[in-house]
Amino acid sequence: MPSLLEHPAHTNARAHRATWLALALALALIPRPTHAQTILQDFPVTDGVVYASAIDGNTLYLGGAFTYVGPRTGSGVPVDTGTGLAIPGFPHVVGRIRAVVSDGAGGWYIGGDVTSVGGLPRQGAAHILADNSVDGWNPSPDAAVLALAFDGTNIYAGGLFLSIGGQSRNRIAALDPVTGLATAWNPNATSGSVQALVASGGVVYAAGSFVNIGGQPRNRIAAIDVTTGNATTWNPNSSGTVSDLALSGSRLFASGNFGMIGGAPRSRVAGLDLITGNATGFDPGFVDNMIQALAVAGNVVYIGGNFTGIGMPTTFARNCIAALDATTGLLLGWNPNSDSNVLALVVDGGTVYAGGYFTSIGGQPRFGVAALSAASGLATAWDPETQNLFNALGATTAGVQALALAGGSLYVGGGFMSLGGKRRTGLAAVDIPSGQVTAWDPGVNDTIKVLVAGGGRLYAGGRFTSIAGQPRNRIAAFDLPAGTVATWDPNADQDVRAIAVDASTVYAGGDFTSIGGQSRNHVAALDAGTGAAAPAWDPNADGPVYALAAGGSTVYAGGSFANIGGGTRANLAALGASDGLATAWSPDPTAMVRALLTGPGIVYVGGDFGSIAATVAPLLAGVDATTGSLIWKPLMTGNSVRALCRSRGAICAGGVFYTLAGVPHTYVAAIHPTTAVAESWDPVADNPVNTLASDGTSL
């Protein structure tokens, strides 16, 4: 039968730089000489490295070191408030969204650190219409937009910018909602950002870290006349940054990091009289850290931030979210108890929507966004969960930072790349036709490094010691199509990095010295029924085996060894399927072999080597299956080839390489199987490719 091959999936620093990885490249290949490279935009992404993949029927199985799999929605998308499902067809937003406001006609204005929307360049701000098309509105601020407000006439923007809408505007501006051009209105905020805006009654209330705005000294909060752009006499004079505002009747609630505002001591949240600017009687007492989000409904003020305690003289525990009486400021019993920062709040009837960095809130696991009962504080069943971006050190760079309601949809914006996915630890399955993550959720306690489908099973190898809740040391099998873990248990003592299946035998390679109940150094033949090591098959490699290909009378093994099958064989060998002895075949690549793929009369070899069969042929070569002589040489530059597969007649390679036959190809390429000429197809990956799989139509 054809070889079933997986790469060794070594980790390196470059692989860990990639914070979001497509599960598969999902690039359509059409017959040579022309190849399409259209990425299936909604195909899933993960929050960690994918090392292994295998296809069985219409199902793509994935393994690696991830915890989430979901559609590539981009960093902002409207979500149905009933179903929790993302609105389909919404344009993909690249960059962090920090502010959003409804356009009143089914569309949305967004602002933040945005760089493109729907594939169109949009710097800092954009307008998405009700039909999901991207409007020509393009004010192009020169720095981030942090706040937006719309009064039906103008879009008011605040942030860090010094230029927007084609004019010099310091941190605050009014934009034409059709053209995106700045109006003559120019309050000119100095010495700090504008972080919050509310437009009402001919006034724009602005808050942030500025100390002068509208032509007057105003410390961090001000009211600006919508006609003149001048500051009114209203002057609460905050002692610290004001991060959010919420209007309710004759009161404006403000939150932030202040200790004095409106002429009175107020710890991080206050109610302000709209006439005098004085603090109202609303006073919750001491709040132990910054309040970053506000929402008001009736006589309740909801607050979010990174605080843990509220009240004086007695301080009550409240983790990052709380409710206060809007008249007195007294703490209410409502307590969703978030495990991390709450950055945005919106109230809709009996539901409080929260966004932030959290992974648990309202007594349930909720990732980044949640709907909470306004009565009980418990999370409802609504759960579109997001996955945040992570930087190279693993720290979260942006959660859900913007929420807005309109027409039965909640716009969710922030720094995530996916919304509406599934938690999947190290193993997942994707339905190829729909691109949806399936219900299969076995879970694994450590990294998956190889997956192979064959003989009605999915075989997994790696570093794990538990899979699907069952003890399995580094190698396991699932019965397909049900996906239930099989009783098969060879019990390897170290990592399994390669698997190949041929009839009733499963070949395993890796770092182990014991597997299938026998001492076996780095490579073994296992009974597909019992998991026992074949007693007569013991090649006894003196170094790790990273790649295997099996079929007929020969098993090809690649890795980092010098001796195997009773002979001296450098990094690559052909072993007898019956006795495990090395044949005379000996191409001797000069360094590690990571990937193997067999064809009629040829063995394609990928790895770290510079020469093979005594000929310079870096990283990838084809050697005669009988003589071991070099017969195919693409000539690559780079570090390694990690994965090989066929798609539409081409040999596809993935790894860490930069040119192929003198032509730039980064990390993934398609090569003619006989001429070794690179196809023009070049998806231009920006980080190493660890695994490849093809269903015959897409890669």
XYZ file of C-alpha atoms in Angstrom:
699
model
C 0.000 0.000 0.000
C 1.195 3.614 -0.373
C 3.466 4.993 2.301
C 1.767 6.730 5.204
C 4.302 9.251 6.330
C 4.680 11.896 8.969
C 7.521 14.242 9.755
C 9.450 14.304 13.072
C 8.106 17.743 13.886
C 11.118 19.069 15.706
C 10.596 22.313 17.541
C 12.816 25.321 17.003
C 12.771 28.957 18.000
C 11.441 30.119 14.669
C 8.415 27.876 14.984
C 7.575 29.362 18.370
C 7.632 32.896 16.948
C 4.443 32.088 15.070
C 1.590 32.955 17.366
C -1.241 31.931 15.073
C -0.957 29.045 12.660
C -3.352 27.881 9.994
C -4.224 24.268 10.683
C -3.518 23.506 7.082
C -2.435 25.863 4.371
C -5.722 25.122 2.628
C -4.368 26.362 -0.670
C -6.179 25.188 -3.772
C -3.898 23.451 -6.264
C -4.920 23.161 -9.886
C -3.009 21.195 -12.528
C 0.425 22.355 -13.657
C 1.903 24.538 -14.968
C -0.303 27.051 -13.136
C -1.132 26.669 -9.455
C -3.711 28.728 -7.606
C -2.826 29.745 -4.064
C -6.085 31.114 -2.760
C -6.276 30.712 0.989
C -9.626 29.488 2.272
C -10.217 32.523 4.463
C -12.543 30.920 7.023
C -10.512 27.738 7.462
C -9.555 27.222 11.125
C -6.569 28.592 12.976
C -5.065 27.548 16.303
C -3.465 29.275 19.262
C -0.307 27.164 19.160
C 1.975 25.132 16.957
C 0.574 22.363 14.740
C 3.127 19.554 14.327
C 1.083 16.780 12.754
C -1.831 16.228 10.396
C -3.620 13.311 8.754
C -6.645 12.967 6.483
C -9.268 10.239 6.629
C -12.154 10.707 4.218
C -13.485 14.224 4.678
C -11.834 14.726 8.056
C -8.553 16.484 8.724
C -6.980 15.459 12.030
C -4.541 17.818 13.735
C -2.012 17.378 16.492
C 0.409 19.675 18.248
C 0.705 22.020 21.187
C -2.498 24.090 20.945
C -5.556 24.640 23.139
C -7.999 26.263 20.708
C -9.187 25.705 17.143
C -11.584 28.038 15.374
C -12.459 30.027 12.267
C -10.184 32.842 11.159
C -12.629 35.667 11.814
C -10.146 38.465 12.411
C -10.213 40.821 15.362
C -13.795 42.021 15.111
C -17.101 40.452 14.168
C -20.797 40.912 15.008
C -22.283 38.015 16.959
C -25.945 37.041 17.099
C -27.188 37.805 20.618
C -29.473 34.787 20.487
C -27.298 32.020 19.066
C -23.803 33.288 19.874
C -22.795 32.595 16.274
C -20.646 35.044 14.331
C -22.442 36.797 11.474
C -21.216 35.037 8.298
C -19.364 36.853 5.533
C -18.061 39.641 7.739
C -14.813 41.162 6.369
C -11.633 40.039 8.078
C -10.039 42.751 10.234
C -6.269 42.719 10.754
C -5.044 44.615 13.820
C -6.463 45.374 17.229
C -9.911 46.968 17.539
C -10.248 49.319 20.505
C -13.492 51.125 19.713
C -16.703 50.425 17.802
C -19.967 52.249 17.240
C -23.065 51.392 15.216
C -23.710 53.490 12.108
C -27.461 53.222 12.769
C -28.073 51.434 9.472
C -26.798 47.931 10.201
C -23.112 48.734 9.789
C -20.237 49.596 12.094
C -17.480 52.170 12.474
C -14.372 50.660 14.047
C -11.137 52.137 15.378
C -7.905 50.924 16.906
C -4.555 49.671 15.639
C -6.235 48.352 12.493
C -4.172 47.864 9.314
C -6.598 46.235 6.867
C -10.259 45.296 6.573
C -11.582 42.804 4.050
C -8.197 42.794 2.345
C -8.262 46.572 1.831
C -5.766 48.900 3.518
C -7.410 50.733 6.380
C -5.104 52.460 8.846
C -6.599 52.928 12.301
C -10.274 53.200 11.359
C -12.853 51.809 8.933
C -16.554 51.613 8.128
C -18.193 48.254 7.430
C -21.595 48.479 5.773
C -24.716 46.444 6.527
C -24.041 44.188 3.513
C -20.593 43.313 4.993
C -18.756 45.344 2.350
C -15.980 47.748 3.318
C -16.946 51.377 2.738
C -14.594 53.852 1.073
C -14.588 55.813 4.362
C -10.899 56.003 5.251
C -9.759 58.766 7.638
C -6.275 57.153 8.031
C -5.170 58.409 11.453
C -1.421 58.342 12.030
C -1.803 56.544 15.380
C -4.361 54.467 17.241
C -8.016 55.404 17.631
C -9.126 54.621 21.193
C -12.681 56.010 21.246
C -15.589 56.618 18.850
C -18.973 58.297 19.212
C -21.693 59.063 16.655
C -24.407 61.696 17.093
C -26.076 61.140 13.728
C -24.162 64.026 12.159
C -20.502 63.412 12.881
C -18.242 60.580 13.913
C -16.161 61.747 16.850
C -12.787 60.043 17.246
C -10.310 60.140 20.097
C -6.968 58.483 20.576
C -3.245 58.933 20.150
C -3.219 60.400 16.636
C -1.922 63.812 15.535
C -3.409 63.600 12.048
C -6.735 62.200 10.834
C -9.187 62.764 8.011
C -6.600 64.634 5.986
C -5.972 67.284 8.678
C -3.745 67.888 11.680
C -5.841 66.980 14.688
C -4.348 66.375 18.105
C -5.996 63.291 19.609
C -9.595 64.325 18.953
C -11.550 65.073 15.785
C -14.956 65.142 14.135
C -15.201 63.149 10.887
C -17.752 63.285 8.124
C -19.611 59.932 8.288
C -19.660 59.666 4.482
C -16.312 61.030 3.310
C -14.152 60.354 6.383
C -12.694 63.868 6.112
C -12.096 65.906 9.264
C -14.503 68.784 9.832
C -13.367 72.210 11.039
C -14.097 71.147 14.647
C -10.725 71.041 16.432
C -10.579 70.847 20.263
C -6.823 70.071 20.151
C -6.108 67.840 23.167
C -2.562 68.184 24.475
C -0.191 66.277 26.723
C -2.146 63.061 26.712
C -4.569 60.744 24.961
C -8.335 60.820 24.510
C -9.683 57.433 25.642
C -13.453 57.886 25.932
C -16.137 59.955 24.188
C -19.872 60.495 24.702
C -21.871 62.786 22.411
C -25.178 64.157 23.714
C -27.186 67.382 23.752
C -24.830 69.494 21.664
C -21.828 68.465 23.780
C -19.062 65.934 23.374
C -17.772 64.656 26.706
C -14.126 63.611 26.390
C -11.909 61.741 28.828
C -8.361 60.420 28.896
C -4.978 61.613 30.110
C -4.881 65.094 28.485
C -4.439 68.311 30.494
C -5.617 70.848 27.922
C -8.506 70.612 25.443
C -10.917 72.943 23.696
C -8.630 75.881 24.335
C -8.750 75.501 28.127
C -6.841 73.708 30.884
C -8.872 70.598 31.587
C -7.426 67.738 33.561
C -8.419 64.460 31.919
C -12.143 65.177 31.470
C -14.028 67.929 29.658
C -17.181 68.933 27.810
C -16.674 70.276 24.275
C -19.197 72.335 22.342
C -20.111 70.438 19.141
C -20.235 73.658 17.122
C -17.210 75.644 18.255
C -14.899 72.900 19.537
C -14.337 74.997 22.664
C -14.445 73.609 26.182
C -17.524 74.585 28.178
C -17.269 75.760 31.777
C -17.993 72.189 32.972
C -14.782 71.095 34.692
C -14.671 68.061 37.043
C -10.845 68.255 37.152
C -9.751 64.634 37.613
C -6.565 63.792 39.507
C -5.815 60.790 37.306
C -6.576 59.185 33.969
C -10.232 58.778 33.057
C -10.629 55.647 30.941
C -14.399 55.349 30.352
C -17.628 57.341 30.445
C -21.303 56.358 30.660
C -24.228 58.765 30.431
C -27.438 58.216 32.403
C -30.046 60.962 32.584
C -28.577 64.025 34.274
C -25.446 62.173 35.382
C -22.223 61.238 33.684
C -20.370 58.329 35.270
C -16.599 58.282 34.917
C -14.057 55.587 35.708
C -10.291 55.339 35.649
C -7.349 55.680 37.988
C -8.196 58.886 39.870
C -8.577 59.679 43.577
C -10.228 63.119 43.210
C -12.816 64.278 40.694
C -15.712 66.718 40.684
C -14.306 68.483 43.737
C -14.571 65.404 45.967
C -12.521 62.334 46.863
C -13.676 59.497 44.645
C -11.721 56.281 44.232
C -11.581 55.334 40.532
C -15.302 55.756 39.800
C -17.645 58.701 40.204
C -20.980 60.170 39.203
C -20.812 63.751 37.908
C -23.568 66.352 37.659
C -23.993 67.419 34.013
C -24.671 71.033 35.002
C -22.080 71.741 37.682
C -19.452 69.059 37.061
C -19.517 68.274 40.767
C -19.393 64.751 42.107
C -22.782 63.344 43.055
C -23.478 61.277 46.169
C -22.462 58.156 44.241
C -19.432 56.908 46.215
C -18.473 53.224 46.484
C -15.510 54.050 48.699
C -12.140 52.471 48.148
C -11.475 50.540 44.933
C -8.082 48.843 44.988
C -7.166 49.091 41.294
C -8.114 50.676 37.983
C -11.646 50.575 36.594
C -11.474 50.287 32.806
C -15.107 49.761 31.763
C -18.516 51.207 32.663
C -22.132 50.490 31.782
C -25.316 51.855 33.337
C -28.789 50.284 33.325
C -31.575 51.744 35.438
C -30.218 52.280 38.922
C -27.226 49.971 38.517
C -23.702 50.885 37.456
C -21.646 47.951 36.215
C -17.870 48.315 36.427
C -14.995 46.248 35.027
C -11.242 46.422 35.388
C -8.426 44.723 37.260
C -9.569 45.432 40.832
C -10.061 42.839 43.583
C -11.719 44.824 46.369
C -14.367 47.562 46.816
C -15.822 49.478 49.766
C -15.002 51.353 53.004
C -14.671 50.911 55.896
C -15.192 47.257 54.993
C -13.652 46.141 51.703
C -15.514 43.356 49.914
C -13.894 41.018 47.438
C -14.882 41.618 43.824
C -12.637 40.249 41.106
C -12.548 42.525 38.041
C -16.328 43.033 37.751
C -19.016 44.386 40.071
C -22.354 46.203 40.296
C -22.998 49.407 42.240
C -26.132 51.285 43.245
C -26.267 54.220 40.794
C -27.470 56.654 43.484
C -25.348 55.767 46.499
C -22.480 53.803 44.941
C -22.986 50.997 47.452
C -21.755 47.595 46.337
C -24.499 45.195 45.249
C -24.497 41.423 45.723
C -24.023 40.711 41.989
C -20.670 38.920 41.697
C -19.617 37.151 38.446
C -16.052 36.783 39.794
C -13.872 37.122 36.686
C -10.417 35.540 36.742
C -8.834 38.413 34.780
C -9.335 41.953 33.502
C -12.718 43.091 32.217
C -12.169 45.745 29.546
C -15.640 46.316 28.050
C -19.262 46.183 29.263
C -22.637 46.539 27.535
C -26.107 45.978 29.010
C -29.097 44.702 27.032
C -32.211 44.227 29.161
C -31.531 41.437 31.614
C -28.122 40.597 30.150
C -24.724 42.129 30.836
C -22.133 41.443 28.140
C -18.513 41.519 29.269
C -15.277 41.452 27.306
C -11.689 41.170 28.463
C -8.833 38.760 29.123
C -10.761 36.313 31.290
C -11.062 32.548 30.911
C -13.633 32.115 33.685
C -16.540 34.354 34.660
C -20.038 33.894 36.005
C -19.168 30.446 37.299
C -18.349 29.067 33.836
C -15.354 28.832 31.517
C -15.723 31.758 29.135
C -12.893 32.991 26.966
C -12.728 36.727 26.296
C -16.455 37.395 26.056
C -19.499 36.360 28.085
C -23.175 37.058 28.667
C -24.090 37.392 32.332
C -27.497 37.412 33.969
C -28.181 40.886 35.336
C -30.091 39.217 38.168
C -27.739 36.451 39.281
C -24.362 37.278 37.773
C -24.135 33.765 36.361
C -22.984 33.168 32.803
C -25.739 32.286 30.360
C -25.411 29.512 27.756
C -24.385 32.116 25.147
C -20.737 31.397 24.420
C -19.034 32.555 21.201
C -15.594 32.367 22.826
C -12.549 34.055 21.339
C -8.903 33.216 21.291
C -6.496 36.028 22.100
C -3.252 36.785 20.352
C -0.077 35.842 22.179
C 3.382 37.272 21.770
C 6.640 35.332 21.548
C 6.879 35.025 25.332
C 3.369 33.671 25.661
C 1.850 36.821 27.181
C -1.558 38.016 26.048
C -1.274 41.169 23.946
C -4.960 41.946 23.517
C -8.266 40.556 24.695
C -11.780 41.737 23.878
C -11.629 45.521 24.227
C -14.714 46.815 22.425
C -18.402 45.874 22.547
C -21.413 47.514 20.904
C -25.052 46.455 20.457
C -27.295 47.068 17.468
C -30.156 45.204 15.820
C -29.823 41.874 17.609
C -26.049 41.763 17.131
C -23.225 42.370 19.551
C -20.089 43.606 17.824
C -17.099 42.022 19.538
C -13.721 43.618 18.870
C -10.218 43.319 20.277
C -6.941 41.628 19.524
C -8.130 38.095 18.831
C -7.841 36.231 15.535
C -10.716 33.816 15.995
C -14.198 33.868 17.491
C -16.640 30.980 17.770
C -14.125 28.147 17.900
C -13.638 25.225 20.243
C -11.281 24.383 23.083
C -9.160 21.482 21.885
C -6.033 20.402 23.751
C -3.407 19.044 21.390
C -5.833 17.110 19.165
C -8.668 18.248 16.925
C -10.630 17.264 13.849
C -11.927 19.529 11.099
C -14.641 18.662 8.597
C -12.935 19.556 5.314
C -15.997 20.530 3.207
C -17.420 22.903 5.827
C -14.220 23.929 7.591
C -15.978 23.370 10.924
C -14.290 21.910 13.983
C -15.999 18.610 14.756
C -17.279 17.435 18.143
C -14.295 15.067 18.526
C -12.436 16.181 21.643
C -10.180 13.484 23.101
C -7.715 15.789 24.843
C -4.081 14.990 25.472
C -1.769 15.990 28.303
C 1.305 16.796 26.202
C 2.470 17.411 22.658
C 1.359 15.365 19.647
C 4.196 15.032 17.116
C 2.864 12.579 14.554
C -0.533 11.457 13.243
C -1.180 8.713 10.678
C -4.519 7.388 9.423
C -4.531 3.792 8.203
C -6.275 0.460 8.637
C -9.428 2.053 10.075
C -7.484 3.825 12.776
C -5.816 7.116 13.604
C -2.405 6.558 15.197
C -0.854 9.267 17.370
C 2.653 9.629 18.704
C 4.418 12.254 20.762
C 5.303 13.175 24.317
C 1.976 12.515 26.045
C 1.245 10.061 28.856
C -2.541 10.422 28.821
C -4.931 10.708 25.895
C -8.738 10.784 25.846
C -8.628 10.306 29.609
C -6.747 7.014 29.280
C -3.132 6.308 30.279
C -1.146 5.961 27.058
C 2.579 6.513 27.037
C 3.603 8.382 23.885
C 1.725 6.236 21.374
C -1.979 5.508 20.972
C -4.668 4.630 18.444
C -8.245 5.774 17.819
C -10.823 3.611 16.085
C -12.391 5.457 13.153
C -14.847 6.882 12.358
C -16.061 7.017 15.969
C -12.736 8.395 17.221
C -12.805 6.378 20.440
C -9.442 5.490 21.931
C -8.459 1.882 21.207
C -7.217 -0.563 23.840
C -4.001 -0.856 21.777
C -1.183 0.254 24.106
C 2.492 -0.283 23.119
C 3.683 1.907 26.026
C 6.827 3.694 24.794
C 9.279 4.987 27.389
C 10.292 8.100 25.381
C 8.897 10.254 22.576
C 7.430 8.691 19.446
C 8.182 10.909 16.439
C 7.340 8.775 13.397
C 4.692 6.190 12.510
C 4.025 4.185 9.346
C 1.321 1.574 8.793
C 1.558 -1.436 6.472
C -1.144 -4.119 6.604
C -1.168 -5.581 10.146
C 2.052 -3.875 11.272
C 2.580 -0.441 12.776
C 6.154 0.854 12.584
C 7.218 3.413 15.183
C 10.307 5.575 15.447
C 11.566 8.091 17.976
C 13.648 8.477 21.105
C 12.415 5.391 22.954
C 14.443 2.405 24.178
C 11.417 0.319 25.173
C 8.109 -0.199 23.375
C 5.599 -2.977 22.840
C 6.844 -4.815 25.918
C 10.388 -5.204 24.550
C 13.684 -3.358 24.557
C 13.763 -1.524 21.234
C 16.173 1.285 20.467
C 14.469 4.072 18.461
C 12.546 1.895 15.995
C 10.125 -1.015 16.296
C 7.471 -3.046 14.493
C 4.243 -3.362 16.486
C 1.352 -5.733 16.012
C -1.689 -3.680 14.953
C -3.915 -5.909 17.052
C -2.010 -6.403 20.296
C 0.542 -3.565 20.304
C 3.322 -6.064 21.054
C 6.725 -5.558 19.473
C 7.523 -8.090 16.743
C 10.079 -10.434 18.366
C 12.163 -10.929 15.215
C 12.262 -7.287 14.068
C 14.852 -5.241 15.958
C 17.013 -2.877 13.854
C 18.529 -1.423 17.059
C 19.293 2.118 15.829
C 21.933 4.022 17.759
C 20.121 7.359 17.399
C 16.602 8.777 17.051
C 14.386 7.829 14.107
C 12.322 10.778 12.858
C 10.757 9.488 9.625
C 9.382 6.168 8.364
C 7.867 4.932 5.115
C 6.640 1.362 4.786
C 5.322 -0.702 1.919
C 5.872 -4.205 0.599
C 9.167 -5.805 1.622
C 10.986 -2.620 2.696
C 10.759 -0.147 5.533
C 12.650 3.127 5.004
C 13.897 4.863 8.147
C 15.395 8.337 8.501
C 16.757 10.157 11.496
C 19.994 10.919 13.263
C 21.817 7.598 13.579
C 25.039 5.975 12.387
C 24.133 2.321 12.804
C 20.854 0.512 12.200
C 19.728 -2.938 11.131
C 23.130 -4.424 11.865
C 24.939 -2.123 9.415
C 26.637 1.237 9.251
C 24.064 3.575 7.764
C 24.262 7.342 8.166
C 20.844 8.895 8.896
C 18.944 6.843 6.298
C 18.398 3.115 5.737
C 16.253 0.528 4.027
C 15.236 -2.285 6.389
C 13.775 -5.659 5.566
C 10.119 -5.775 6.545
C 10.521 -9.374 7.696
C 13.846 -9.289 9.563
C 14.680 -5.611 10.307
C 18.131 -5.966 8.759
C 19.631 -3.163 6.696
C 19.775 -3.824 2.966
C 22.734 -2.781 0.854
C 20.933 0.472 0.002
C 22.988 3.288 1.565
C 22.588 6.905 0.320
C 24.359 8.257 3.461
C 22.994 11.816 3.804
C 25.434 14.009 5.733
C 22.937 15.111 8.415
C 19.542 14.377 9.911
C 16.623 13.061 7.833
C 13.234 14.413 8.913
C 10.808 13.385 6.145
C 10.358 10.521 3.671
C 8.000 9.926 0.772
C 8.119 6.962 -1.602
C 7.170 6.776 -5.270
C 7.654 4.363 -8.160
C 11.375 3.597 -8.092
C 12.223 6.658 -5.986
C 12.491 7.714 -2.350
C 12.112 11.445 -1.670
C 14.222 12.473 1.334
C 13.989 15.711 3.324
C 16.082 16.909 6.237
C 19.062 18.990 7.327
C 21.711 17.423 5.080
C 23.903 19.181 2.539
C 24.848 16.106 0.540
C 23.392 12.683 -0.166
C 24.642 9.786 -2.281
C 28.031 11.556 -2.322
C 26.495 14.511 -4.190
C 25.677 18.051 -3.085
C 21.894 18.129 -2.738
C 20.889 20.288 0.216
C 17.770 19.579 2.284
C 15.742 17.659 -0.307
C 16.602 14.918 -2.781
C 15.236 11.908 -4.602
C 17.280 8.697 -4.581
C 16.840 5.544 -6.604
C 14.857 3.029 -4.542
C 17.109 0.194 -5.714
C 20.629 1.620 -6.045
C 20.491 4.581 -3.654
C 21.996 6.890 -6.284
C 20.808 10.487 -6.616
C 18.187 10.942 -9.366
C 16.259 14.092 -8.297
C 17.769 17.332 -6.946
C 15.719 20.544 -6.422
C 18.671 22.492 -4.882
C 17.326 24.330 -1.854
C 18.845 26.869 0.512
C 17.843 27.033 4.170
C 17.943 24.853 7.277
C 15.695 21.851 6.783
C 12.796 20.106 5.079
C 10.365 18.811 7.703
C 7.383 17.536 5.724
C 6.644 15.956 2.342
C 3.416 15.024 0.596
C 1.838 14.779 -2.851
C -0.847 17.077 -4.162
C -2.133 17.076 -7.734
C 1.002 15.344 -8.976
C 3.458 17.756 -7.358
C 5.845 16.924 -4.525
C 5.087 19.444 -1.797
C 7.718 20.280 0.796
C 7.476 22.208 4.050
C 10.147 23.281 6.510
C 12.693 26.050 6.932
C 13.998 27.014 3.494
C 14.218 30.174 1.421
C 15.027 29.362 -2.208
C 14.446 26.445 -4.534
C 16.535 26.119 -7.716
C 17.563 29.746 -7.232
C 13.967 31.008 -6.997
C 12.622 32.448 -3.705
C 10.279 30.003 -1.959
C 9.803 30.468 1.771
C 8.944 27.505 3.979
C 6.620 25.709 1.533
C 6.929 24.761 -2.140
C 5.564 22.506 -4.873
C 8.094 20.702 -7.082
C 7.746 18.667 -10.276
C 8.183 14.980 -9.319
C 10.591 14.131 -12.152
C 12.267 17.356 -13.320
C 12.738 18.796 -9.788
C 11.717 22.202 -11.157
C 9.882 24.448 -8.719
C 6.290 25.256 -9.575
C 5.367 28.938 -9.721
C 2.994 28.265 -6.815
C 4.406 30.104 -3.779
C 2.160 30.865 -0.792
C 5.015 32.783 0.925
C 4.636 31.439 4.452
C 6.202 33.646 7.132
C 7.289 30.895 9.545
C 8.322 27.226 9.430
C 5.928 24.610 8.061
C 5.897 21.449 10.175
C 3.268 19.295 8.485
C 1.463 18.956 5.166
C -1.667 17.054 4.163
C -3.608 16.972 0.914
C -7.100 15.730 0.071
C -6.320 15.830 -3.652
C -7.891 19.252 -4.148
C -6.334 21.430 -1.470
C -3.109 21.365 0.489
